[in-house]
CSV table of C-alpha atoms and ligand atoms in Angstrom, one decimal:
chain,number,residue,atom,x,y,z
A,1,MET,CA,87.9,113.9,115.9
A,2,SER,CA,89.1,116.3,113.2
A,3,PHE,CA,91.8,115.3,110.8
A,4,ASP,CA,93.9,116.8,108.0
A,5,LEU,CA,95.1,114.3,105.4
A,6,VAL,CA,97.9,115.6,103.2
A,7,PHE,CA,98.7,113.7,100.0
A,8,PHE,CA,102.3,114.4,98.8
A,9,GLY,CA,102.1,113.4,95.1
A,10,GLY,CA,98.6,114.9,95.0
A,11,THR,CA,98.3,114.7,91.2
A,12,GLY,CA,100.1,111.3,90.9
A,13,ASP,CA,98.6,108.0,89.8
A,14,LEU,CA,98.2,106.5,93.2
A,15,THR,CA,96.3,109.5,94.5
A,16,TRP,CA,93.7,109.6,91.9
A,17,ARG,CA,93.5,105.9,91.1
A,18,LYS,CA,93.4,104.4,94.6
A,19,LEU,CA,93.5,106.9,97.4
A,20,MET,CA,90.9,109.5,96.5
A,21,PRO,CA,88.4,106.8,95.3
A,22,ALA,CA,88.9,105.0,98.6
A,23,LEU,CA,88.4,108.1,100.6
A,24,PHE,CA,85.3,108.8,98.6
A,25,GLN,CA,83.9,105.4,99.5
A,26,ALA,CA,84.7,106.0,103.2
A,27,PHE,CA,82.8,109.3,102.8
A,28,ARG,CA,79.9,107.6,101.1
A,29,HIS,CA,79.7,104.9,103.8
A,30,GLY,CA,79.7,107.6,106.4
A,31,LYS,CA,82.9,106.3,107.9
A,32,LEU,CA,85.1,109.3,107.4
A,33,PRO,CA,85.3,111.2,110.7
A,34,GLU,CA,83.4,114.5,110.6
A,35,GLY,CA,85.5,117.6,110.2
A,36,GLY,CA,88.1,116.2,107.9
A,37,ARG,CA,90.1,118.1,105.3
A,38,ILE,CA,92.0,116.5,102.4
A,39,LEU,CA,94.9,118.4,100.9
A,40,GLY,CA,96.6,117.5,97.7
A,41,VAL,CA,100.1,118.9,97.3
A,42,SER,CA,102.3,118.7,94.2
A,43,ARG,CA,104.3,120.9,91.9
A,44,GLN,CA,101.4,121.8,89.5
A,45,ASP,CA,100.0,125.3,89.8
A,46,LEU,CA,96.4,124.7,90.7
A,47,ASP,CA,94.0,126.1,93.3
A,48,ASP,CA,91.2,124.3,95.1
A,49,THR,CA,88.7,124.8,92.3
A,50,ALA,CA,91.0,123.6,89.6
A,51,TYR,CA,92.2,120.6,91.6
A,52,ARG,CA,88.6,119.6,92.3
A,53,ALA,CA,87.7,119.8,88.6
A,54,TRP,CA,90.8,117.8,87.7
A,55,LEU,CA,89.9,115.2,90.2
A,56,LYS,CA,86.3,115.0,89.0
A,57,GLU,CA,87.5,114.2,85.5
A,58,ARG,CA,89.7,111.4,86.9
A,59,PHE,CA,86.8,110.0,88.8
A,60,GLN,CA,85.3,109.1,85.4
A,61,ASP,CA,87.8,106.3,85.2
A,62,VAL,CA,86.7,104.8,88.5
A,63,GLU,CA,84.7,101.6,88.0
A,64,GLY,CA,80.9,101.9,87.7
A,65,ALA,CA,79.3,101.5,91.0
A,66,LYS,CA,82.1,103.2,92.8
A,67,ARG,CA,81.9,106.4,90.7
A,68,PRO,CA,80.2,109.3,92.5
A,69,SER,CA,77.1,111.1,91.1
A,70,ASP,CA,77.7,114.8,90.4
A,71,GLU,CA,75.9,115.6,93.6
A,72,GLU,CA,77.9,113.2,95.7
A,73,PHE,CA,81.1,114.4,94.2
A,74,ALA,CA,80.2,118.0,95.0
A,75,ARG,CA,79.7,117.2,98.6
A,76,PHE,CA,82.9,115.2,98.8
A,77,ALA,CA,84.9,117.9,97.0
A,78,GLU,CA,84.1,120.4,99.8
A,79,LEU,CA,86.6,118.5,101.8
A,80,VAL,CA,89.3,118.6,99.1
A,81,HIS,CA,91.9,121.4,98.9
A,82,TYR,CA,95.2,122.0,97.1
A,83,LEU,CA,98.5,123.7,97.7
A,84,PRO,CA,101.1,124.0,95.0
A,85,THR,CA,104.4,122.8,96.6
A,86,ASP,CA,107.9,122.5,95.5
A,87,LEU,CA,109.1,119.7,97.8
A,88,SER,CA,112.6,121.0,98.0
A,89,LYS,CA,111.7,124.5,99.2
A,90,PRO,CA,111.5,125.2,103.0
A,91,GLU,CA,109.1,128.1,102.4
A,92,ASP,CA,106.6,125.8,100.8
A,93,TYR,CA,106.6,123.6,104.0
A,94,ARG,CA,106.1,126.8,106.0
A,95,ARG,CA,103.1,127.5,103.9
A,96,LEU,CA,101.8,124.0,104.5
A,97,GLY,CA,102.4,124.6,108.2
A,98,ALA,CA,100.3,127.8,108.1
A,99,TRP,CA,97.5,126.0,106.3
A,100,LEU,CA,97.5,123.3,108.9
A,101,ALA,CA,97.7,125.9,111.7
A,102,GLU,CA,94.5,127.5,110.5
A,103,ARG,CA,92.5,125.1,112.6
A,104,ARG,CA,94.9,122.7,114.4
A,105,ALA,CA,93.2,119.3,113.6
A,106,ASP,CA,93.4,116.6,116.2
A,107,VAL,CA,95.3,114.4,113.7
A,108,VAL,CA,97.4,115.2,110.7
A,109,VAL,CA,98.3,112.4,108.3
A,110,MET,CA,101.1,113.0,105.9
A,111,TYR,CA,100.7,110.5,103.1
A,112,LEU,CA,103.8,110.1,101.0
A,113,ALA,CA,102.3,108.9,97.7
A,114,THR,CA,105.5,109.8,95.8
A,115,GLY,CA,108.5,107.8,94.6
A,116,PRO,CA,110.7,106.6,97.5
A,117,ASP,CA,113.5,108.9,96.2
A,118,LEU,CA,111.5,111.8,97.6
A,119,PHE,CA,110.9,110.3,101.1
A,120,GLN,CA,114.2,111.6,102.5
A,121,THR,CA,113.6,115.2,101.3
A,122,ILE,CA,110.0,115.3,102.4
A,123,CYS,CA,110.7,113.8,105.9
A,124,ALA,CA,113.7,116.1,106.5
A,125,GLN,CA,111.7,119.2,105.4
A,126,LEU,CA,108.7,118.2,107.5
A,127,GLY,CA,111.0,117.9,110.5
A,128,ALA,CA,112.8,121.2,109.7
A,129,ALA,CA,109.4,123.0,109.5
A,130,GLY,CA,108.3,121.5,112.8
A,131,LEU,CA,105.5,119.5,111.1
A,132,ASN,CA,106.3,116.2,113.0
A,133,GLY,CA,104.5,116.9,116.3
A,134,PRO,CA,102.8,114.1,118.3
A,135,ASN,CA,99.5,114.5,116.4
A,136,VAL,CA,101.3,113.8,113.1
A,137,ARG,CA,101.5,110.5,111.3
A,138,VAL,CA,103.4,109.6,108.2
A,139,VAL,CA,102.2,107.0,105.7
A,140,LEU,CA,104.8,105.4,103.4
A,141,GLU,CA,103.9,103.7,100.2
A,142,LYS,CA,105.8,100.8,98.6
A,143,PRO,CA,108.3,100.3,97.2
A,144,LEU,CA,110.1,100.8,100.5
A,145,GLY,CA,113.6,100.3,99.1
A,146,HIS,CA,115.0,97.9,96.6
A,147,ASP,CA,117.3,96.0,98.9
A,148,LEU,CA,118.2,95.9,102.6
A,149,ALA,CA,120.6,98.8,102.5
A,150,SER,CA,118.1,101.1,100.7
A,151,ALA,CA,115.3,100.1,103.0
A,152,GLN,CA,117.5,100.8,106.0
A,153,ALA,CA,118.4,104.2,104.6
A,154,ILE,CA,114.7,105.1,104.2
A,155,ASN,CA,114.0,103.9,107.8
A,156,ARG,CA,116.9,105.9,109.2
A,157,VAL,CA,115.5,109.1,107.6
A,158,VAL,CA,112.0,108.4,108.8
A,159,ARG,CA,113.2,107.6,112.3
A,160,SER,CA,115.2,110.8,112.5
A,161,VAL,CA,112.0,112.8,112.2
A,162,PHE,CA,109.2,110.5,113.4
A,163,THR,CA,108.9,107.8,116.0
A,164,GLU,CA,108.1,104.2,115.0
A,165,GLU,CA,104.5,104.8,116.3
A,166,GLN,CA,104.1,107.7,113.9
A,167,ALA,CA,105.2,105.6,110.9
A,168,PHE,CA,102.5,103.7,108.9
A,169,ARG,CA,104.1,101.5,106.2
A,170,ILE,CA,101.5,100.3,103.8
A,171,ASP,CA,101.3,96.8,102.4
A,172,HIS,CA,97.9,97.0,100.8
A,173,TYR,CA,97.4,93.2,101.1
A,174,LEU,CA,97.0,93.7,104.9
A,175,GLY,CA,94.0,96.0,104.2
A,176,LYS,CA,92.1,93.3,102.3
A,177,PRO,CA,89.1,91.9,104.2
A,178,SER,CA,90.2,88.4,103.1
A,179,VAL,CA,93.6,88.8,104.7
A,180,GLN,CA,92.1,90.1,108.0
A,181,ASN,CA,89.9,87.0,107.8
A,182,LEU,CA,93.0,84.9,108.0
A,183,MET,CA,93.6,86.3,111.5
A,184,ALA,CA,90.0,85.8,112.4
A,185,LEU,CA,90.2,82.2,111.1
A,186,ARG,CA,93.2,81.4,113.2
A,187,PHE,CA,92.7,83.4,116.3
A,188,GLY,CA,88.9,83.9,116.5
A,189,ASN,CA,88.2,80.2,116.3
A,190,ALA,CA,89.6,77.3,118.4
A,191,LEU,CA,88.9,74.7,115.7
A,192,PHE,CA,92.0,74.8,113.6
A,193,GLU,CA,94.7,75.6,116.2
A,194,PRO,CA,95.3,71.9,117.3
A,195,LEU,CA,95.7,71.0,113.6
A,196,TRP,CA,97.9,74.0,112.7
A,197,ARG,CA,101.2,72.2,113.0
A,198,ARG,CA,103.7,69.9,111.4
A,199,GLU,CA,102.1,66.8,112.8
A,200,CYS,CA,98.9,67.4,110.8
A,201,ILE,CA,100.0,69.6,107.8
A,202,SER,CA,102.1,68.3,105.0
A,203,ASN,CA,102.7,71.6,103.1
A,204,ILE,CA,101.3,75.1,102.6
A,205,GLN,CA,101.1,77.0,99.3
A,206,ILE,CA,100.6,80.7,98.8
A,207,THR,CA,99.8,81.8,95.3
A,208,LEU,CA,99.3,85.4,94.1
A,209,ALA,CA,98.6,85.0,90.4
A,210,GLU,CA,97.7,87.8,88.0
A,211,THR,CA,96.5,87.7,84.4
A,212,ILE,CA,97.6,91.3,83.6
A,213,GLY,CA,101.0,92.0,82.1
A,214,VAL,CA,103.2,94.9,83.2
A,215,GLY,CA,101.2,97.3,81.1
A,216,THR,CA,102.5,100.9,81.3
A,217,ARG,CA,104.8,100.1,84.2
A,218,GLY,CA,107.5,98.5,82.0
A,219,GLU,CA,110.3,100.8,83.1
A,220,PHE,CA,109.6,100.5,86.8
A,221,TYR,CA,108.9,96.8,86.6
A,222,SER,CA,112.0,95.8,84.7
A,223,ARG,CA,114.1,97.4,87.5
A,224,THR,CA,112.0,95.7,90.2
A,225,GLY,CA,110.8,92.2,89.2
A,226,ALA,CA,108.3,89.9,90.8
A,227,LEU,CA,110.5,89.0,93.8
A,228,ARG,CA,110.7,92.6,95.0
A,229,ASP,CA,107.3,93.6,93.8
A,230,MET,CA,105.2,90.8,95.4
A,231,ILE,CA,107.3,88.2,97.3
A,232,GLN,CA,109.3,90.5,99.6
A,233,ASN,CA,106.2,92.2,100.9
A,234,HIS,CA,102.7,90.7,100.1
A,235,ALA,CA,103.6,87.0,100.0
A,236,LEU,CA,105.9,87.2,103.0
A,237,GLN,CA,103.3,89.1,105.0
A,238,LEU,CA,100.7,86.3,104.2
A,239,LEU,CA,103.3,83.7,105.2
A,240,THR,CA,103.8,85.4,108.6
A,241,MET,CA,100.1,85.4,109.2
A,242,VAL,CA,99.7,81.8,108.4
A,243,ALA,CA,102.7,80.7,110.4
A,244,MET,CA,102.8,83.0,113.4
A,245,GLU,CA,102.1,82.0,117.0
A,246,PRO,CA,98.9,83.4,118.5
A,247,PRO,CA,99.6,86.9,119.7
A,248,SER,CA,98.7,87.5,123.3
A,249,ARG,CA,96.7,90.7,122.5
A,250,ASN,CA,95.1,92.2,119.4
A,251,ASP,CA,97.5,95.1,119.4
A,252,ALA,CA,100.0,96.2,116.8
A,253,ASP,CA,103.2,95.3,118.6
A,254,ALA,CA,102.0,92.0,119.9
A,255,ILE,CA,101.0,91.0,116.4
A,256,ARG,CA,104.1,92.4,114.8
A,257,ASP,CA,106.4,90.8,117.3
A,258,GLU,CA,105.0,87.4,116.3
A,259,LYS,CA,105.3,88.1,112.6
A,260,LEU,CA,108.9,89.2,113.0
A,261,LYS,CA,109.7,85.9,114.8
A,262,VAL,CA,108.4,84.0,111.7
A,263,LEU,CA,110.5,86.1,109.4
A,264,ARG,CA,113.5,85.4,111.6
A,265,SER,CA,112.8,81.7,111.5
A,266,LEU,CA,112.7,81.4,107.7
A,267,LYS,CA,115.3,79.1,106.4
A,268,PRO,CA,118.1,81.3,105.0
A,269,PHE,CA,119.0,81.0,101.3
A,270,SER,CA,122.5,80.2,100.1
A,271,GLY,CA,123.7,80.3,96.5
A,272,GLU,CA,123.2,76.5,96.3
A,273,SER,CA,119.7,76.5,97.7
A,274,VAL,CA,118.7,79.4,95.5
A,275,ALA,CA,119.5,77.2,92.5
A,276,ARG,CA,117.6,74.3,94.0
A,277,ASP,CA,114.6,76.0,95.7
A,278,THR,CA,113.7,78.9,93.5
A,279,VAL,CA,112.4,79.2,89.9
A,280,ARG,CA,112.2,82.5,88.1
A,281,GLY,CA,110.3,83.0,84.8
A,282,GLN,CA,109.5,85.6,82.2
A,283,TYR,CA,106.4,85.6,80.1
A,284,ARG,CA,106.4,85.3,76.3
A,285,GLY,CA,103.5,86.1,74.0
A,286,GLY,CA,100.4,84.0,74.5
A,287,ASN,CA,97.0,84.4,76.0
A,288,GLY,CA,96.3,87.3,78.2
A,289,ASP,CA,92.9,87.2,79.8
A,290,GLY,CA,91.3,85.6,76.8
A,291,LYS,CA,93.1,87.9,74.3
A,292,PRO,CA,96.4,87.5,72.4
A,293,ALA,CA,99.1,89.1,74.6
A,294,MET,CA,102.6,90.2,73.9
A,295,GLY,CA,105.6,88.9,75.7
A,296,PHE,CA,107.4,90.9,78.5
A,297,LEU,CA,110.3,91.9,76.2
A,298,GLU,CA,107.9,93.4,73.7
A,299,GLU,CA,106.1,95.5,76.4
A,300,ALA,CA,106.6,99.3,76.2
A,301,ARG,CA,109.7,100.6,78.0
A,302,VAL,CA,111.2,97.2,78.8
A,303,PRO,CA,114.9,97.1,77.8
A,304,PRO,CA,115.4,94.6,74.9
A,305,ALA,CA,117.4,91.9,76.7
A,306,SER,CA,115.9,92.4,80.2
A,307,ARG,CA,116.4,89.5,82.5
A,308,CYS,CA,113.8,90.7,84.9
A,309,GLU,CA,111.6,88.0,86.3
A,310,THR,CA,107.8,88.2,86.0
A,311,PHE,CA,107.3,84.9,87.8
A,312,VAL,CA,108.7,83.4,91.0
A,313,ALA,CA,108.1,80.1,92.7
A,314,LEU,CA,110.1,79.1,95.7
A,315,ARG,CA,110.2,76.6,98.5
A,316,THR,CA,111.1,77.6,102.1
A,317,GLU,CA,110.6,76.3,105.6
A,318,VAL,CA,109.9,78.0,108.9
A,319,GLN,CA,112.5,76.6,111.3
A,320,ASN,CA,110.8,76.2,114.6
A,321,TRP,CA,109.0,73.5,116.6
A,322,ARG,CA,105.6,74.1,115.0
A,323,TRP,CA,106.7,74.0,111.4
A,324,ALA,CA,110.0,72.1,111.2
A,325,GLY,CA,110.2,70.2,107.9
A,326,VAL,CA,106.9,71.6,106.4
A,327,PRO,CA,107.5,73.1,103.0
A,328,PHE,CA,106.0,76.5,102.4
A,329,TYR,CA,105.7,77.2,98.6
A,330,LEU,CA,105.3,80.8,97.5
A,331,ARG,CA,104.4,81.6,93.9
A,332,THR,CA,103.5,84.8,92.0
A,333,GLY,CA,103.5,85.9,88.4
A,334,LYS,CA,102.1,88.2,85.8
A,335,ARG,CA,100.2,86.9,82.8
A,336,LEU,CA,99.2,83.6,84.4
A,337,ALA,CA,96.2,81.5,83.7
A,338,GLU,CA,93.9,83.0,86.3
A,339,ARG,CA,93.7,86.1,88.6
A,340,GLU,CA,93.7,84.3,91.8
A,341,ALA,CA,95.2,84.7,95.2
A,342,HIS,CA,94.9,81.8,97.7
A,343,ILE,CA,96.5,80.0,100.5
A,344,VAL,CA,96.2,76.2,100.4
A,345,VAL,CA,96.8,74.3,103.6
A,346,ASN,CA,97.3,70.6,102.6
A,347,PHE,CA,96.8,68.2,105.5
A,348,ARG,CA,98.5,64.9,105.9
A,349,PRO,CA,96.7,61.8,104.6
A,350,ALA,CA,94.7,59.6,106.9
A,351,PRO,CA,97.2,57.3,108.6
A,352,HIS,CA,95.4,54.1,107.6
A,353,SER,CA,92.6,54.0,105.0
A,354,ILE,CA,89.8,51.5,105.3
A,355,PHE,CA,88.1,52.7,102.1
A,356,PRO,CA,88.8,51.5,98.6
A,357,GLY,CA,90.6,53.8,96.1
A,358,VAL,CA,93.0,56.7,96.4
A,359,ASN,CA,91.7,59.1,99.0
A,360,PRO,CA,93.1,62.6,98.6
A,361,PRO,CA,94.0,64.2,102.0
A,362,ASN,CA,91.9,67.1,103.4
A,363,LYS,CA,92.8,70.6,102.5
A,364,LEU,CA,91.7,74.1,103.5
A,365,VAL,CA,91.7,76.6,100.8
A,366,ILE,CA,91.7,80.2,102.0
A,367,LYS,CA,90.6,82.3,99.0
A,368,LEU,CA,91.8,85.8,99.1
A,369,GLN,CA,90.7,87.1,95.6
A,370,PRO,CA,88.8,87.5,93.4
A,371,GLU,CA,86.5,85.7,95.8
A,372,ASP,CA,86.9,86.0,99.5
A,373,GLY,CA,86.1,82.7,101.1
A,374,LEU,CA,87.0,79.3,102.5
A,375,GLU,CA,86.8,75.8,101.1
A,376,LEU,CA,87.3,72.8,103.3
A,377,HIS,CA,87.9,69.8,101.1
A,378,LEU,CA,86.7,66.5,102.7
A,379,LEU,CA,85.8,63.0,101.6
A,380,ALA,CA,82.2,61.7,101.8
A,381,ALA,CA,80.2,58.6,101.0
A,382,LYS,CA,77.8,59.3,98.3
A,383,GLY,CA,75.1,57.1,99.8
A,384,GLY,CA,74.6,54.9,96.7
A,385,ALA,CA,73.4,51.3,96.9
A,386,SER,CA,76.7,49.6,96.4
A,387,THR,CA,79.9,49.8,98.5
A,388,GLU,CA,81.6,52.5,96.6
A,389,ALA,CA,84.7,54.7,96.8
A,390,LEU,CA,84.5,57.9,98.7
A,391,ALA,CA,84.0,61.1,96.8
A,392,PRO,CA,85.7,64.5,97.3
A,393,VAL,CA,83.3,67.3,98.4
A,394,PHE,CA,83.9,70.7,99.9
A,395,LEU,CA,82.3,73.1,102.3
A,396,ASP,CA,82.3,76.4,100.6
A,397,LEU,CA,82.0,79.7,102.4
A,398,ASP,CA,81.7,83.0,100.6
A,399,PHE,CA,82.4,86.0,102.9
A,400,ASP,CA,81.4,88.5,100.3
A,401,LYS,CA,77.9,87.1,100.4
A,402,ALA,CA,77.8,86.6,104.1
A,403,PHE,CA,78.8,90.1,104.9
A,404,ALA,CA,77.7,91.9,101.7
A,405,GLU,CA,77.0,95.4,103.0
A,406,ASN,CA,79.9,95.9,105.4
A,407,ARG,CA,82.9,95.1,103.2
A,408,VAL,CA,85.4,97.9,102.6
A,409,GLY,CA,88.3,97.9,100.2
A,410,ALA,CA,91.9,97.7,101.2
A,411,TYR,CA,92.8,101.3,100.8
A,412,GLU,CA,89.7,102.5,102.4
A,413,ARG,CA,90.4,100.4,105.5
A,414,LEU,CA,94.0,101.4,105.7
A,415,LEU,CA,93.3,105.1,105.3
A,416,LEU,CA,90.7,105.0,108.0
A,417,ASP,CA,93.1,103.1,110.2
A,418,ALA,CA,95.9,105.7,109.6
A,419,ILE,CA,93.5,108.4,110.6
A,420,ALA,CA,92.4,106.5,113.7
A,421,GLY,CA,96.0,105.6,114.6
A,422,ARG,CA,95.5,101.9,114.4
A,423,LEU,CA,98.9,100.3,113.5
A,424,ASN,CA,97.8,96.6,113.4
A,425,LEU,CA,97.6,96.4,109.6
A,426,PHE,CA,100.9,98.3,109.0
A,427,VAL,CA,104.4,96.9,108.7
A,428,ARG,CA,107.0,97.8,111.3
A,429,SER,CA,110.5,98.7,110.1
A,430,ASP,CA,112.1,95.6,111.6
A,431,GLU,CA,109.7,93.3,109.8
A,432,GLN,CA,110.3,95.1,106.6
A,433,GLU,CA,114.1,94.9,107.0
A,434,GLU,CA,114.0,91.3,108.0
A,435,ALA,CA,112.0,90.5,104.8
A,436,TRP,CA,114.7,92.2,102.8
A,437,ARG,CA,117.4,90.4,104.6
A,438,TRP,CA,115.8,87.1,103.7
A,439,VAL,CA,115.3,87.8,100.0
A,440,GLU,CA,118.7,89.4,99.4
A,441,PRO,CA,120.7,86.2,98.8
A,442,ILE,CA,118.1,85.3,96.1
A,443,ILE,CA,118.6,88.7,94.5
A,444,GLU,CA,122.4,88.3,94.6
A,445,ALA,CA,122.4,84.7,93.3
A,446,TRP,CA,120.1,85.6,90.4
A,447,ARG,CA,122.2,88.6,89.6
A,448,ASP,CA,125.3,86.4,89.3
A,449,ASP,CA,123.5,83.6,87.4
A,450,ASP,CA,124.2,83.5,83.7
A,451,HIS,CA,121.0,81.8,82.9
A,452,PRO,CA,118.1,84.0,81.9
A,453,PRO,CA,114.7,83.5,83.6
A,454,ARG,CA,112.8,80.5,82.2
A,455,PRO,CA,110.3,81.5,79.5
A,456,TYR,CA,106.6,80.7,79.9
A,457,SER,CA,103.7,81.4,77.6
A,458,ALA,CA,101.2,84.1,78.8
A,459,GLY,CA,98.0,82.4,80.0
A,460,THR,CA,99.7,79.4,81.6
A,461,TRP,CA,100.7,78.7,85.2
A,462,GLY,CA,104.4,79.6,84.6
A,463,PRO,CA,107.4,77.5,83.7
A,464,ALA,CA,107.3,73.7,84.1
A,465,ALA,CA,110.2,73.9,86.6
A,466,ALA,CA,107.7,75.4,89.1
A,467,SER,CA,105.7,72.2,89.1
A,468,ALA,CA,108.9,70.2,89.3
A,469,LEU,CA,110.0,72.2,92.4
A,470,VAL,CA,106.9,71.0,94.3
A,471,ALA,CA,106.8,67.5,92.7
A,472,ARG,CA,110.3,66.9,94.2
A,473,ASP,CA,108.7,66.7,97.6
A,474,GLY,CA,105.9,64.5,96.3
A,475,ASN,CA,103.5,67.5,96.2
A,476,ALA,CA,101.6,69.4,93.5
A,477,TRP,CA,100.2,72.9,93.1
A,478,PHE,CA,96.5,73.3,93.9
A,479,GLU,CA,95.4,73.4,90.3
A,480,GLU,CA,97.3,70.2,89.5
A,481,GLN,CA,95.9,68.2,92.4
B,501,BG6,C1,101.2,95.8,93.8
B,501,BG6,C2,102.3,95.5,92.7
B,501,BG6,O1,101.9,95.9,95.0
B,501,BG6,O2,100.3,94.8,93.9
B,501,BG6,C3,101.6,95.2,91.4
B,501,BG6,O3,103.2,96.5,92.6
B,501,BG6,C4,100.5,94.2,91.5
B,501,BG6,O4,102.5,94.8,90.4
B,501,BG6,C5,99.5,94.6,92.7
B,501,BG6,O5,99.7,94.2,90.3
B,501,BG6,C6,98.5,93.5,92.9
B,501,BG6,O6,97.6,93.9,93.9
B,501,BG6,P1,96.1,93.3,93.9
B,501,BG6,O7,95.5,94.0,95.0
B,501,BG6,O8,95.5,93.7,92.5
B,501,BG6,O9,96.3,91.9,94.0
């Protein structure tokens, strides 16, 4: 199958930091379908040779083992081309059309790796130039709007030119092998399904913790905040995968229908419940990854009195028969104590204990990163001579070790899926809009709240109020258990 992959924003950060290295890995693994061409388009006046040289220099920043040798780069670069393009000029799209028509690939992927403010222009121009035929797919990068209305506006434009089946909305968390494992765990194994319900589970925690600060993204981040940056998309996508009903088939719409139902079942927020069930924080100076780190307000290009949150913890419920009354706690933040993403399923305690001592209930820890694995926490008798208390132990499964050679990164997987037309790991517009609908009352209540976000020191697990939020239900975050 021949393909042409066009990167709008061809000289942008996303293209050289993530997309090109991911494509190179796919090429190196022999996964890129034969006969592909990769085209960078952007305003800069370059030709194929200059673009390849520019890219080669950028590849020096790619981490060690993933960096190509000169010989590997030269082979990869043969696929790479460049077309200087002014995105507002119809004649430039006609030139793109002529380039594509040179050989009429089976599949054309238009990857919009630009700011969302350009989506409307690009889609409209592609439509006007007739570059939206049935073999064309459009990939959209986040942020897909900053609230429901702006997300709907983007979706309207995309829909006026492409069908839903042609639109691939990226949430890169869905491309992570660990996240696909969540589906495998739940729907490839019969073991957990009978336990996966309110009768057996006391609460579920989803934590996406980072040790990095906002770095060079101060301006973007202070307009965005952790709720929009991580909760509306990544954390909610994970929640849907934990809470969804088994889909009847492994196909995109069967899966996305079930995920949508979860989003629609989330307990809606009101002004009052936002005050009770959410905590927002902002980091102050402290420890960042073992080094002294500045506070958010001192970061470059952050407005002096910014009230943007760099931490969110919240409590919600999925209001259906399976989950009624089970708290789902979501938490994310920058400059936290560890870089760690995990889902913790806390089971209910044994109904009647015959053993001495306090016996912590079982839990299943789904580790998403940095390790990709599973821990099942159990109690066991140590087998000593005297009658003794039970000891906690856990079964520890490391998928990176188990499947060492076959693992591919998130962007590599998603790019290959976009080329192959597999929509399973992409977000449908109704899911995305429903997620905005749910977070919007939080955005509004925080906007109208006179209190600034709660300060926390860099290198900690966020404001104490986040622990209190969970403690109110008699629960504790994983690292406090
Ligand atoms: C992005 C956010 O979507 O995800 C970033 O915009 C965040 O702020 C990143 O750092 C985290 O992704 P990962 O894959 O490093 O966990």
